Amino acid sequence: MDKWIPFLGNKKVIATVFLVIMGILGGIFFRLEREVTAQTLQSLNDQLSIALTNQLDKEQATALRYALILSQNGALGDALEQDDEEKGFKILSDVMKSIQLYTDTLIRSQIITAEYVIFARSWDNSYAGMPLDFHRPDLLYFQHHNKPRAAIEVGRKLGIKATVPIHYKDKTVGFVEVVSFFESTQEYFDRLGIDLYILMDERFYKTAVFMQENPSIGKSYILANAHYTQSDVDLLRGIDFKTFKPSRVIFQGGKYLFYEPMKNGEGETIGAFVFSLSAKQVKTYAHSDNEDISFLIHFSRDELYDVMMKKELDNGLFHSAYDKELLYLKDVVAPKDRELFDQEARERFNTYSKEELMGILLHHKVVKEITGEIR
């Protein structure tokens, strides 16, 4: 019996060593798993941010395109000059019905007088004559500028607003505005199986009168989504935004949540976009064999580069928003105004260096490529 004791002792040693090795390997694999997840979350965060920027740019470009076209409608200028609200509403609603009939696209547009009063709305003319100055501080931009703009703004509702001045006999008689509420952006992420929540800063509660019945998210935000469930509200209300904002990624209620600030046309933070992905989705991406996870948003490398380049140029290349907006008018300026436009453009861009002008040319190419995908 004694001769088996060393062997049994060796078995215990071997078992102990085996358990130690397995523990070490388990710890290594656990650490690697955490590192892979952290890298995946960072990549997802970056890709979602790029995708969101691209989709919002498309939505703004679409709204601006329609607003620019409408601003060239001479009959609308006549109606404004004659203060004929009924005529303005008929022209506007007829154009919008034609667009919907032939493109299957619902466009909301309104005409605003030079005094910032609603003149006509394509979807509902019951608000004609209502002043907008209190609800639309962004319109003050036109006190010092006479060029189009498209941006996320807070009015009676949070949305994307493209505003273009209407000129009649060499004077500004009002503005045409096309409004959207992130529908195409949300549809895009819905197709990817990603929930997108749109949150407006709570300090705009009194301004956004049509959102005062929307769910509040803590003391910080108001949910702007047109469609949501109680589980969506519960998920958002469980977030500690004090830690969420700086970290940009948290795990909450079995979901990975990603934070992206929302900025208006002045660069002011007015809310947030929150993405929600299931743990299963993130795990799938973490163990994907793809070289990167850009397949998540169906972007090619060239598209990713274009969007990133455009973002950099938007943030730093133009000397002012006015200069940037000149490019929007390049292809829609009436022949009689071409000489004046060219003179204005030369004066503005003569202050740019050769490198900056080259960057602007690249920027304009990127914009054309992106907006060219709109259907």
mmCIF file of C-alpha atoms in Angstrom:
data_model
loop_
_atom_site.group_PDB
_atom_site.id
_atom_site.type_symbol
_atom_site.label_atom_id
_atom_site.label_comp_id
_atom_site.label_asym_id
_atom_site.label_seq_id
_atom_site.Cartn_x
_atom_site.Cartn_y
_atom_site.Cartn_z
ATOM 1 C CA MET A 1 0.000 0.000 0.000
ATOM 2 C CA ASP A 2 2.834 2.364 0.895
ATOM 3 C CA LYS A 3 4.258 2.126 -2.606
ATOM 4 C CA TRP A 4 1.135 3.849 -4.011
ATOM 5 C CA ILE A 5 1.475 6.913 -1.723
ATOM 6 C CA PRO A 6 4.105 8.758 -3.895
ATOM 7 C CA PHE A 7 1.991 8.089 -6.960
ATOM 8 C CA LEU A 8 -1.164 9.429 -5.305
ATOM 9 C CA GLY A 9 0.814 12.434 -4.100
ATOM 10 C CA ASN A 10 2.046 13.050 -7.631
ATOM 11 C CA LYS A 11 -1.534 12.881 -8.911
ATOM 12 C CA LYS A 12 -2.514 15.584 -6.438
ATOM 13 C CA VAL A 13 0.419 17.729 -7.548
ATOM 14 C CA ILE A 14 -0.435 17.189 -11.190
ATOM 15 C CA ALA A 15 -4.102 18.028 -10.545
ATOM 16 C CA THR A 16 -3.110 21.157 -8.649
ATOM 17 C CA VAL A 17 -0.747 22.264 -11.414
ATOM 18 C CA PHE A 18 -3.438 21.516 -14.007
ATOM 19 C CA LEU A 19 -5.994 23.598 -12.124
ATOM 20 C CA VAL A 20 -3.510 26.458 -11.771
ATOM 21 C CA ILE A 21 -2.723 26.353 -15.501
ATOM 22 C CA MET A 22 -6.425 26.252 -16.381
ATOM 23 C CA GLY A 23 -7.034 29.167 -14.045
ATOM 24 C CA ILE A 24 -4.253 31.179 -15.666
ATOM 25 C CA LEU A 25 -5.493 30.329 -19.162
ATOM 26 C CA GLY A 26 -9.044 31.168 -18.131
ATOM 27 C CA GLY A 27 -7.868 34.506 -16.795
ATOM 28 C CA ILE A 28 -5.970 35.210 -20.013
ATOM 29 C CA PHE A 29 -8.955 34.299 -22.172
ATOM 30 C CA PHE A 30 -11.262 36.405 -19.975
ATOM 31 C CA ARG A 31 -8.893 39.362 -20.261
ATOM 32 C CA LEU A 32 -8.601 38.916 -24.025
ATOM 33 C CA GLU A 33 -12.387 38.686 -24.270
ATOM 34 C CA ARG A 34 -12.730 41.950 -22.349
ATOM 35 C CA GLU A 35 -10.112 43.629 -24.531
ATOM 36 C CA VAL A 36 -11.816 42.431 -27.699
ATOM 37 C CA THR A 37 -15.156 43.702 -26.400
ATOM 38 C CA ALA A 38 -13.637 47.079 -25.479
ATOM 39 C CA GLN A 39 -12.088 47.395 -28.927
ATOM 40 C CA THR A 40 -15.356 46.354 -30.548
ATOM 41 C CA LEU A 41 -17.327 48.888 -28.526
ATOM 42 C CA GLN A 42 -14.920 51.656 -29.493
ATOM 43 C CA SER A 43 -15.100 50.675 -33.163
ATOM 44 C CA LEU A 44 -18.882 50.456 -32.999
ATOM 45 C CA ASN A 45 -19.043 53.861 -31.364
ATOM 46 C CA ASP A 46 -16.878 55.381 -34.102
ATOM 47 C CA GLN A 47 -18.809 53.688 -36.914
ATOM 48 C CA LEU A 48 -22.199 54.661 -35.507
ATOM 49 C CA SER A 49 -21.050 58.274 -35.158
ATOM 50 C CA ILE A 50 -19.906 58.344 -38.793
ATOM 51 C CA ALA A 51 -23.103 56.687 -40.011
ATOM 52 C CA LEU A 52 -25.249 59.143 -38.064
ATOM 53 C CA THR A 53 -23.343 62.133 -39.455
ATOM 54 C CA ASN A 54 -23.743 60.811 -42.980
ATOM 55 C CA GLN A 55 -27.477 60.153 -42.641
ATOM 56 C CA LEU A 56 -28.177 63.550 -41.056
ATOM 57 C CA ASP A 57 -26.200 65.213 -43.848
ATOM 58 C CA LYS A 58 -28.346 63.404 -46.399
ATOM 59 C CA GLU A 59 -31.558 64.398 -44.661
ATOM 60 C CA GLN A 60 -30.448 68.030 -44.455
ATOM 61 C CA ALA A 61 -29.316 68.030 -48.090
ATOM 62 C CA THR A 62 -32.664 66.638 -49.226
ATOM 63 C CA ALA A 63 -34.583 69.276 -47.267
ATOM 64 C CA LEU A 64 -32.331 72.048 -48.569
ATOM 65 C CA ARG A 65 -32.664 70.854 -52.162
ATOM 66 C CA TYR A 66 -36.465 71.065 -52.021
ATOM 67 C CA ALA A 67 -36.357 74.431 -50.241
ATOM 68 C CA LEU A 68 -34.036 75.868 -52.900
ATOM 69 C CA ILE A 69 -36.346 74.681 -55.667
ATOM 70 C CA LEU A 70 -39.411 76.135 -53.953
ATOM 71 C CA SER A 71 -37.660 79.460 -53.388
ATOM 72 C CA GLN A 72 -37.390 79.860 -57.183
ATOM 73 C CA ASN A 73 -41.168 79.610 -57.590
ATOM 74 C CA GLY A 74 -42.176 83.094 -58.713
ATOM 75 C CA ALA A 75 -45.844 82.510 -57.886
ATOM 76 C CA LEU A 76 -44.957 82.103 -54.205
ATOM 77 C CA GLY A 77 -43.120 85.418 -54.289
ATOM 78 C CA ASP A 78 -46.187 87.019 -55.848
ATOM 79 C CA ALA A 79 -48.446 85.564 -53.163
ATOM 80 C CA LEU A 80 -46.168 86.866 -50.416
ATOM 81 C CA GLU A 81 -45.964 90.312 -51.988
ATOM 82 C CA GLN A 82 -49.766 90.422 -52.301
ATOM 83 C CA ASP A 83 -50.220 89.011 -48.776
ATOM 84 C CA ASP A 84 -52.510 86.363 -50.259
ATOM 85 C CA GLU A 85 -52.311 83.495 -47.737
ATOM 86 C CA GLU A 86 -54.921 81.375 -49.511
ATOM 87 C CA LYS A 87 -53.038 81.566 -52.798
ATOM 88 C CA GLY A 88 -49.743 80.752 -51.055
ATOM 89 C CA PHE A 89 -51.252 77.693 -49.354
ATOM 90 C CA LYS A 90 -52.717 76.379 -52.622
ATOM 91 C CA ILE A 91 -49.434 76.769 -54.510
ATOM 92 C CA LEU A 92 -47.476 75.123 -51.723
ATOM 93 C CA SER A 93 -49.856 72.219 -51.147
ATOM 94 C CA ASP A 94 -50.176 71.539 -54.901
ATOM 95 C CA VAL A 95 -46.393 71.342 -55.293
ATOM 96 C CA MET A 96 -46.077 69.022 -52.281
ATOM 97 C CA LYS A 97 -48.854 66.756 -53.613
ATOM 98 C CA SER A 98 -47.059 66.521 -56.959
ATOM 99 C CA ILE A 99 -43.788 65.606 -55.243
ATOM 100 C CA GLN A 100 -45.527 62.912 -53.209
ATOM 101 C CA LEU A 101 -47.362 61.576 -56.263
ATOM 102 C CA TYR A 102 -44.285 61.218 -58.463
ATOM 103 C CA THR A 103 -41.582 60.459 -55.892
ATOM 104 C CA ASP A 104 -43.589 58.814 -53.085
ATOM 105 C CA THR A 105 -41.880 61.274 -50.718
ATOM 106 C CA LEU A 106 -43.766 63.219 -48.061
ATOM 107 C CA ILE A 107 -42.339 66.725 -47.782
ATOM 108 C CA ARG A 108 -43.453 69.261 -45.178
ATOM 109 C CA SER A 109 -42.893 72.859 -46.211
ATOM 110 C CA GLN A 110 -43.953 76.263 -44.990
ATOM 111 C CA ILE A 111 -43.633 79.868 -46.057
ATOM 112 C CA ILE A 112 -42.577 82.458 -43.477
ATOM 113 C CA THR A 113 -42.879 86.213 -43.967
ATOM 114 C CA ALA A 114 -39.922 88.559 -43.619
ATOM 115 C CA GLU A 115 -41.324 89.425 -40.170
ATOM 116 C CA TYR A 116 -41.090 85.735 -39.104
ATOM 117 C CA VAL A 117 -44.830 85.052 -39.263
ATOM 118 C CA ILE A 118 -46.268 81.818 -40.711
ATOM 119 C CA PHE A 119 -47.724 82.631 -44.132
ATOM 120 C CA ALA A 120 -48.656 79.130 -45.339
ATOM 121 C CA ARG A 121 -48.019 75.496 -44.460
ATOM 122 C CA SER A 122 -48.351 72.622 -46.887
ATOM 123 C CA TRP A 123 -49.669 70.183 -44.281
ATOM 124 C CA ASP A 124 -51.920 72.473 -42.201
ATOM 125 C CA ASN A 125 -52.776 76.110 -42.824
ATOM 126 C CA SER A 126 -54.557 76.675 -39.511
ATOM 127 C CA TYR A 127 -51.440 78.350 -38.086
ATOM 128 C CA ALA A 128 -51.245 81.055 -40.767
ATOM 129 C CA GLY A 129 -50.600 84.428 -39.138
ATOM 130 C CA MET A 130 -48.858 82.976 -36.083
ATOM 131 C CA PRO A 131 -45.546 84.681 -35.185
ATOM 132 C CA LEU A 132 -42.503 82.407 -34.857
ATOM 133 C CA ASP A 133 -39.918 84.704 -33.293
ATOM 134 C CA PHE A 134 -40.266 83.316 -29.746
ATOM 135 C CA HIS A 135 -40.201 79.683 -30.835
ATOM 136 C CA ARG A 136 -37.539 80.031 -33.508
ATOM 137 C CA PRO A 137 -34.495 81.983 -32.297
ATOM 138 C CA ASP A 138 -32.521 80.372 -35.132
ATOM 139 C CA LEU A 139 -34.389 82.650 -37.560
ATOM 140 C CA LEU A 140 -32.429 85.572 -36.085
ATOM 141 C CA TYR A 141 -29.579 84.266 -38.234
ATOM 142 C CA PHE A 142 -31.257 85.976 -41.183
ATOM 143 C CA GLN A 143 -30.961 89.391 -39.578
ATOM 144 C CA HIS A 144 -27.289 89.325 -40.562
ATOM 145 C CA HIS A 145 -27.231 86.735 -43.363
ATOM 146 C CA ASN A 146 -29.170 86.322 -46.551
ATOM 147 C CA LYS A 147 -28.083 82.842 -47.540
ATOM 148 C CA PRO A 148 -29.724 79.411 -46.998
ATOM 149 C CA ARG A 149 -29.088 77.211 -44.014
ATOM 150 C CA ALA A 150 -30.001 73.667 -43.014
ATOM 151 C CA ALA A 151 -29.544 72.358 -39.496
ATOM 152 C CA ILE A 152 -31.138 70.611 -36.542
ATOM 153 C CA GLU A 153 -33.165 73.238 -34.688
ATOM 154 C CA VAL A 154 -35.717 73.457 -31.908
ATOM 155 C CA GLY A 155 -39.039 75.033 -32.833
ATOM 156 C CA ARG A 156 -42.437 73.867 -31.757
ATOM 157 C CA LYS A 157 -40.880 70.480 -32.430
ATOM 158 C CA LEU A 158 -37.301 69.316 -32.694
ATOM 159 C CA GLY A 159 -36.333 68.618 -36.277
ATOM 160 C CA ILE A 160 -34.209 69.367 -39.325
ATOM 161 C CA LYS A 161 -35.085 72.691 -40.900
ATOM 162 C CA ALA A 162 -33.806 73.953 -44.246
ATOM 163 C CA THR A 163 -34.556 77.647 -44.690
ATOM 164 C CA VAL A 164 -34.041 79.649 -47.898
ATOM 165 C CA PRO A 165 -34.856 83.361 -48.437
ATOM 166 C CA ILE A 166 -37.415 84.244 -51.117
ATOM 167 C CA HIS A 167 -36.428 87.242 -53.223
ATOM 168 C CA TYR A 168 -38.976 89.301 -55.119
ATOM 169 C CA LYS A 169 -37.962 92.356 -57.145
ATOM 170 C CA ASP A 170 -34.538 92.552 -55.457
ATOM 171 C CA LYS A 171 -35.846 92.369 -51.894
ATOM 172 C CA THR A 172 -36.377 89.574 -49.388
ATOM 173 C CA VAL A 173 -40.111 89.062 -48.891
ATOM 174 C CA GLY A 174 -39.967 85.896 -46.830
ATOM 175 C CA PHE A 175 -38.547 82.411 -46.495
ATOM 176 C CA VAL A 176 -39.403 78.932 -47.669
ATOM 177 C CA GLU A 177 -38.687 76.185 -45.195
ATOM 178 C CA VAL A 178 -38.678 72.406 -45.530
ATOM 179 C CA VAL A 179 -38.960 70.453 -42.288
ATOM 180 C CA SER A 180 -38.201 66.813 -41.480
ATOM 181 C CA PHE A 181 -38.207 64.901 -38.216
ATOM 182 C CA PHE A 182 -35.374 62.374 -38.636
ATOM 183 C CA GLU A 183 -37.643 59.850 -40.388
ATOM 184 C CA SER A 184 -35.118 58.724 -43.012
ATOM 185 C CA THR A 185 -32.300 58.559 -40.447
ATOM 186 C CA GLN A 186 -34.368 56.376 -38.128
ATOM 187 C CA GLU A 187 -35.487 54.140 -41.001
ATOM 188 C CA TYR A 188 -31.845 53.605 -41.945
ATOM 189 C CA PHE A 189 -30.875 52.355 -38.486
ATOM 190 C CA ASP A 190 -34.109 50.355 -38.165
ATOM 191 C CA ARG A 191 -33.058 48.381 -41.237
ATOM 192 C CA LEU A 192 -29.811 47.537 -39.449
ATOM 193 C CA GLY A 193 -31.676 46.347 -36.353
ATOM 194 C CA ILE A 194 -30.350 49.273 -34.294
ATOM 195 C CA ASP A 195 -32.622 51.365 -32.096
ATOM 196 C CA LEU A 196 -32.032 55.106 -32.311
ATOM 197 C CA TYR A 197 -33.435 57.391 -29.621
ATOM 198 C CA ILE A 198 -33.647 61.144 -30.201
ATOM 199 C CA LEU A 199 -33.444 63.241 -27.053
ATOM 200 C CA MET A 200 -34.036 66.989 -26.783
ATOM 201 C CA ASP A 201 -32.522 68.980 -23.942
ATOM 202 C CA GLU A 202 -35.181 69.617 -21.295
ATOM 203 C CA ARG A 203 -34.417 73.361 -21.210
ATOM 204 C CA PHE A 204 -36.379 73.704 -24.485
ATOM 205 C CA TYR A 205 -39.591 72.424 -22.883
ATOM 206 C CA LYS A 206 -41.404 75.778 -23.075
ATOM 207 C CA THR A 207 -40.283 76.399 -26.660
ATOM 208 C CA ALA A 208 -41.191 72.953 -28.059
ATOM 209 C CA VAL A 209 -44.900 73.242 -27.286
ATOM 210 C CA PHE A 210 -45.809 70.269 -29.503
ATOM 211 C CA MET A 211 -43.496 68.006 -27.470
ATOM 212 C CA GLN A 212 -44.709 68.845 -23.993
ATOM 213 C CA GLU A 213 -46.680 65.590 -23.808
ATOM 214 C CA ASN A 214 -43.624 63.514 -24.767
ATOM 215 C CA PRO A 215 -41.996 61.379 -22.045
ATOM 216 C CA SER A 216 -39.352 63.090 -19.930
ATOM 217 C CA ILE A 217 -36.091 61.203 -19.485
ATOM 218 C CA GLY A 218 -34.933 62.090 -15.994
ATOM 219 C CA LYS A 219 -34.409 65.804 -15.509
ATOM 220 C CA SER A 220 -32.211 66.133 -18.573
ATOM 221 C CA TYR A 221 -34.122 65.236 -21.733
ATOM 222 C CA ILE A 222 -37.433 64.860 -23.542
ATOM 223 C CA LEU A 223 -37.884 61.900 -25.897
ATOM 224 C CA ALA A 224 -38.508 63.176 -29.442
ATOM 225 C CA ASN A 225 -39.178 59.840 -31.185
ATOM 226 C CA ALA A 226 -42.555 59.661 -32.925
ATOM 227 C CA HIS A 227 -42.890 55.989 -32.005
ATOM 228 C CA TYR A 228 -41.694 54.319 -28.802
ATOM 229 C CA THR A 229 -42.694 51.693 -26.255
ATOM 230 C CA GLN A 230 -42.820 51.797 -22.481
ATOM 231 C CA SER A 231 -39.776 49.508 -22.401
ATOM 232 C CA ASP A 232 -37.890 52.118 -24.453
ATOM 233 C CA VAL A 233 -38.808 54.799 -21.928
ATOM 234 C CA ASP A 234 -37.846 52.561 -18.986
ATOM 235 C CA LEU A 235 -34.485 51.780 -20.594
ATOM 236 C CA LEU A 236 -33.686 55.465 -21.129
ATOM 237 C CA ARG A 237 -34.856 56.486 -17.665
ATOM 238 C CA GLY A 238 -32.450 53.980 -16.135
ATOM 239 C CA ILE A 239 -29.415 55.747 -17.639
ATOM 240 C CA ASP A 240 -27.077 57.818 -15.490
ATOM 241 C CA PHE A 241 -26.206 60.472 -18.063
ATOM 242 C CA LYS A 242 -23.489 61.963 -15.839
ATOM 243 C CA THR A 243 -21.398 58.854 -16.465
ATOM 244 C CA PHE A 244 -22.854 58.053 -19.890
ATOM 245 C CA LYS A 245 -21.814 61.337 -21.568
ATOM 246 C CA PRO A 246 -18.079 61.108 -20.822
ATOM 247 C CA SER A 247 -17.841 57.340 -21.313
ATOM 248 C CA ARG A 248 -19.998 57.359 -24.509
ATOM 249 C CA VAL A 249 -20.735 53.619 -24.015
ATOM 250 C CA ILE A 250 -22.560 51.807 -21.185
ATOM 251 C CA PHE A 251 -24.207 48.441 -20.582
ATOM 252 C CA GLN A 252 -27.761 48.966 -19.345
ATOM 253 C CA GLY A 253 -30.759 46.656 -19.148
ATOM 254 C CA GLY A 254 -29.078 43.955 -21.211
ATOM 255 C CA LYS A 255 -28.238 46.473 -23.966
ATOM 256 C CA TYR A 256 -25.122 48.305 -25.049
ATOM 257 C CA LEU A 257 -25.934 52.001 -25.361
ATOM 258 C CA PHE A 258 -23.891 54.531 -27.343
ATOM 259 C CA TYR A 259 -24.044 58.309 -26.848
ATOM 260 C CA GLU A 260 -23.666 61.011 -29.510
ATOM 261 C CA PRO A 261 -24.269 64.723 -28.788
ATOM 262 C CA MET A 262 -26.792 66.622 -30.911
ATOM 263 C CA LYS A 263 -25.770 70.090 -32.117
ATOM 264 C CA ASN A 264 -27.759 72.865 -33.773
ATOM 265 C CA GLY A 265 -26.684 75.216 -36.566
ATOM 266 C CA GLU A 266 -24.639 77.316 -34.147
ATOM 267 C CA GLY A 267 -22.718 74.310 -32.828
ATOM 268 C CA GLU A 268 -24.588 74.400 -29.509
ATOM 269 C CA THR A 269 -25.431 71.059 -27.890
ATOM 270 C CA ILE A 270 -29.225 70.831 -27.761
ATOM 271 C CA GLY A 271 -29.759 67.138 -27.076
ATOM 272 C CA ALA A 272 -28.421 63.679 -27.744
ATOM 273 C CA PHE A 273 -28.721 60.635 -29.966
ATOM 274 C CA VAL A 274 -28.626 57.273 -28.185
ATOM 275 C CA PHE A 275 -28.078 53.976 -30.022
ATOM 276 C CA SER A 276 -29.106 50.639 -28.523
ATOM 277 C CA LEU A 277 -27.623 47.273 -29.528
ATOM 278 C CA SER A 278 -28.230 43.921 -27.905
ATOM 279 C CA ALA A 279 -25.384 42.051 -26.198
ATOM 280 C CA LYS A 280 -25.787 39.349 -28.860
ATOM 281 C CA GLN A 281 -25.205 41.874 -31.660
ATOM 282 C CA VAL A 282 -22.065 43.218 -30.014
ATOM 283 C CA LYS A 283 -20.759 39.701 -29.342
ATOM 284 C CA THR A 284 -21.302 38.805 -33.001
ATOM 285 C CA TYR A 285 -19.278 41.805 -34.129
ATOM 286 C CA ALA A 286 -16.580 41.087 -31.534
ATOM 287 C CA HIS A 287 -15.989 37.601 -32.949
ATOM 288 C CA SER A 288 -16.352 38.570 -36.579
ATOM 289 C CA ASP A 289 -13.545 37.603 -38.928
ATOM 290 C CA ASN A 290 -13.899 40.889 -40.814
ATOM 291 C CA GLU A 291 -10.850 43.113 -40.911
ATOM 292 C CA ASP A 292 -13.003 45.826 -39.389
ATOM 293 C CA ILE A 293 -16.681 46.200 -38.559
ATOM 294 C CA SER A 294 -17.582 48.841 -41.100
ATOM 295 C CA PHE A 295 -19.889 46.215 -42.616
ATOM 296 C CA LEU A 296 -22.229 47.102 -39.748
ATOM 297 C CA ILE A 297 -23.251 50.240 -41.566
ATOM 298 C CA HIS A 298 -22.556 48.991 -45.102
ATOM 299 C CA PHE A 299 -19.833 51.572 -45.755
ATOM 300 C CA SER A 300 -16.932 50.975 -48.073
ATOM 301 C CA ARG A 301 -13.489 52.261 -47.087
ATOM 302 C CA ASP A 302 -13.807 55.074 -49.632
ATOM 303 C CA GLU A 303 -17.174 56.131 -48.202
ATOM 304 C CA LEU A 304 -15.787 56.140 -44.673
ATOM 305 C CA TYR A 305 -12.857 58.266 -45.800
ATOM 306 C CA ASP A 306 -15.163 60.695 -47.623
ATOM 307 C CA VAL A 307 -17.420 61.161 -44.610
ATOM 308 C CA MET A 308 -14.499 61.669 -42.226
ATOM 309 C CA MET A 309 -12.885 64.153 -44.615
ATOM 310 C CA LYS A 310 -16.143 66.050 -44.979
ATOM 311 C CA LYS A 311 -16.521 66.210 -41.192
ATOM 312 C CA GLU A 312 -13.011 67.641 -40.808
ATOM 313 C CA LEU A 313 -13.600 70.223 -43.528
ATOM 314 C CA ASP A 314 -16.930 71.257 -42.050
ATOM 315 C CA ASN A 315 -15.306 71.721 -38.661
ATOM 316 C CA GLY A 316 -12.353 73.801 -39.721
ATOM 317 C CA LEU A 317 -11.856 74.718 -43.366
ATOM 318 C CA PHE A 318 -14.491 77.362 -44.015
ATOM 319 C CA HIS A 319 -13.929 80.776 -42.503
ATOM 320 C CA SER A 320 -17.647 81.147 -41.842
ATOM 321 C CA ALA A 321 -20.996 79.417 -42.334
ATOM 322 C CA TYR A 322 -21.820 82.120 -44.893
ATOM 323 C CA ASP A 323 -18.946 80.985 -47.129
ATOM 324 C CA LYS A 324 -19.986 77.360 -46.881
ATOM 325 C CA GLU A 325 -23.554 78.186 -47.836
ATOM 326 C CA LEU A 326 -22.433 80.018 -50.991
ATOM 327 C CA LEU A 327 -21.693 76.594 -52.454
ATOM 328 C CA TYR A 328 -25.304 75.538 -52.066
ATOM 329 C CA LEU A 329 -26.357 78.348 -54.397
ATOM 330 C CA LYS A 330 -23.786 77.690 -57.103
ATOM 331 C CA ASP A 331 -26.063 75.558 -59.279
ATOM 332 C CA VAL A 332 -29.377 77.282 -58.582
ATOM 333 C CA VAL A 333 -28.561 80.963 -59.031
ATOM 334 C CA ALA A 334 -30.839 82.585 -61.591
ATOM 335 C CA PRO A 335 -29.020 83.766 -64.781
ATOM 336 C CA LYS A 336 -29.811 87.401 -64.020
ATOM 337 C CA ASP A 337 -28.102 87.059 -60.619
ATOM 338 C CA ARG A 338 -25.065 85.105 -61.850
ATOM 339 C CA GLU A 339 -22.755 88.109 -62.205
ATOM 340 C CA LEU A 340 -23.582 89.380 -58.722
ATOM 341 C CA PHE A 341 -23.125 85.886 -57.269
ATOM 342 C CA ASP A 342 -19.746 85.416 -58.988
ATOM 343 C CA GLN A 343 -18.533 88.758 -57.686
ATOM 344 C CA GLU A 344 -19.606 87.910 -54.145
ATOM 345 C CA ALA A 345 -17.975 84.461 -54.324
ATOM 346 C CA ARG A 346 -14.689 85.898 -55.618
ATOM 347 C CA GLU A 347 -14.561 88.472 -52.851
ATOM 348 C CA ARG A 348 -15.194 85.854 -50.170
ATOM 349 C CA PHE A 349 -12.827 83.162 -51.452
ATOM 350 C CA ASN A 350 -9.969 85.518 -52.364
ATOM 351 C CA THR A 351 -9.191 85.535 -48.632
ATOM 352 C CA TYR A 352 -8.476 81.769 -48.692
ATOM 353 C CA SER A 353 -5.087 80.175 -49.181
ATOM 354 C CA LYS A 354 -4.392 77.780 -52.070
ATOM 355 C CA GLU A 355 -4.456 74.818 -49.650
ATOM 356 C CA GLU A 356 -7.822 75.878 -48.247
ATOM 357 C CA LEU A 357 -9.301 76.280 -51.711
ATOM 358 C CA MET A 358 -8.074 72.807 -52.664
ATOM 359 C CA GLY A 359 -9.725 71.481 -49.521
ATOM 360 C CA ILE A 360 -12.980 73.213 -50.416
ATOM 361 C CA LEU A 361 -12.933 71.654 -53.880
ATOM 362 C CA LEU A 362 -12.526 68.255 -52.237
ATOM 363 C CA HIS A 363 -15.306 69.113 -49.813
ATOM 364 C CA HIS A 364 -17.669 70.043 -52.630
ATOM 365 C CA LYS A 365 -16.841 66.780 -54.394
ATOM 366 C CA VAL A 366 -17.640 64.841 -51.224
ATOM 367 C CA VAL A 367 -20.955 66.613 -50.807
ATOM 368 C CA LYS A 368 -21.903 65.806 -54.386
ATOM 369 C CA GLU A 369 -21.010 62.169 -53.898
ATOM 370 C CA ILE A 370 -23.028 61.824 -50.734
ATOM 371 C CA THR A 371 -26.116 63.721 -51.882
ATOM 372 C CA GLY A 372 -25.992 61.870 -55.168
ATOM 373 C CA GLU A 373 -27.086 58.723 -53.355
ATOM 374 C CA ILE A 374 -30.422 60.228 -52.365
ATOM 375 C CA ARG A 375 -33.374 58.542 -54.026
#
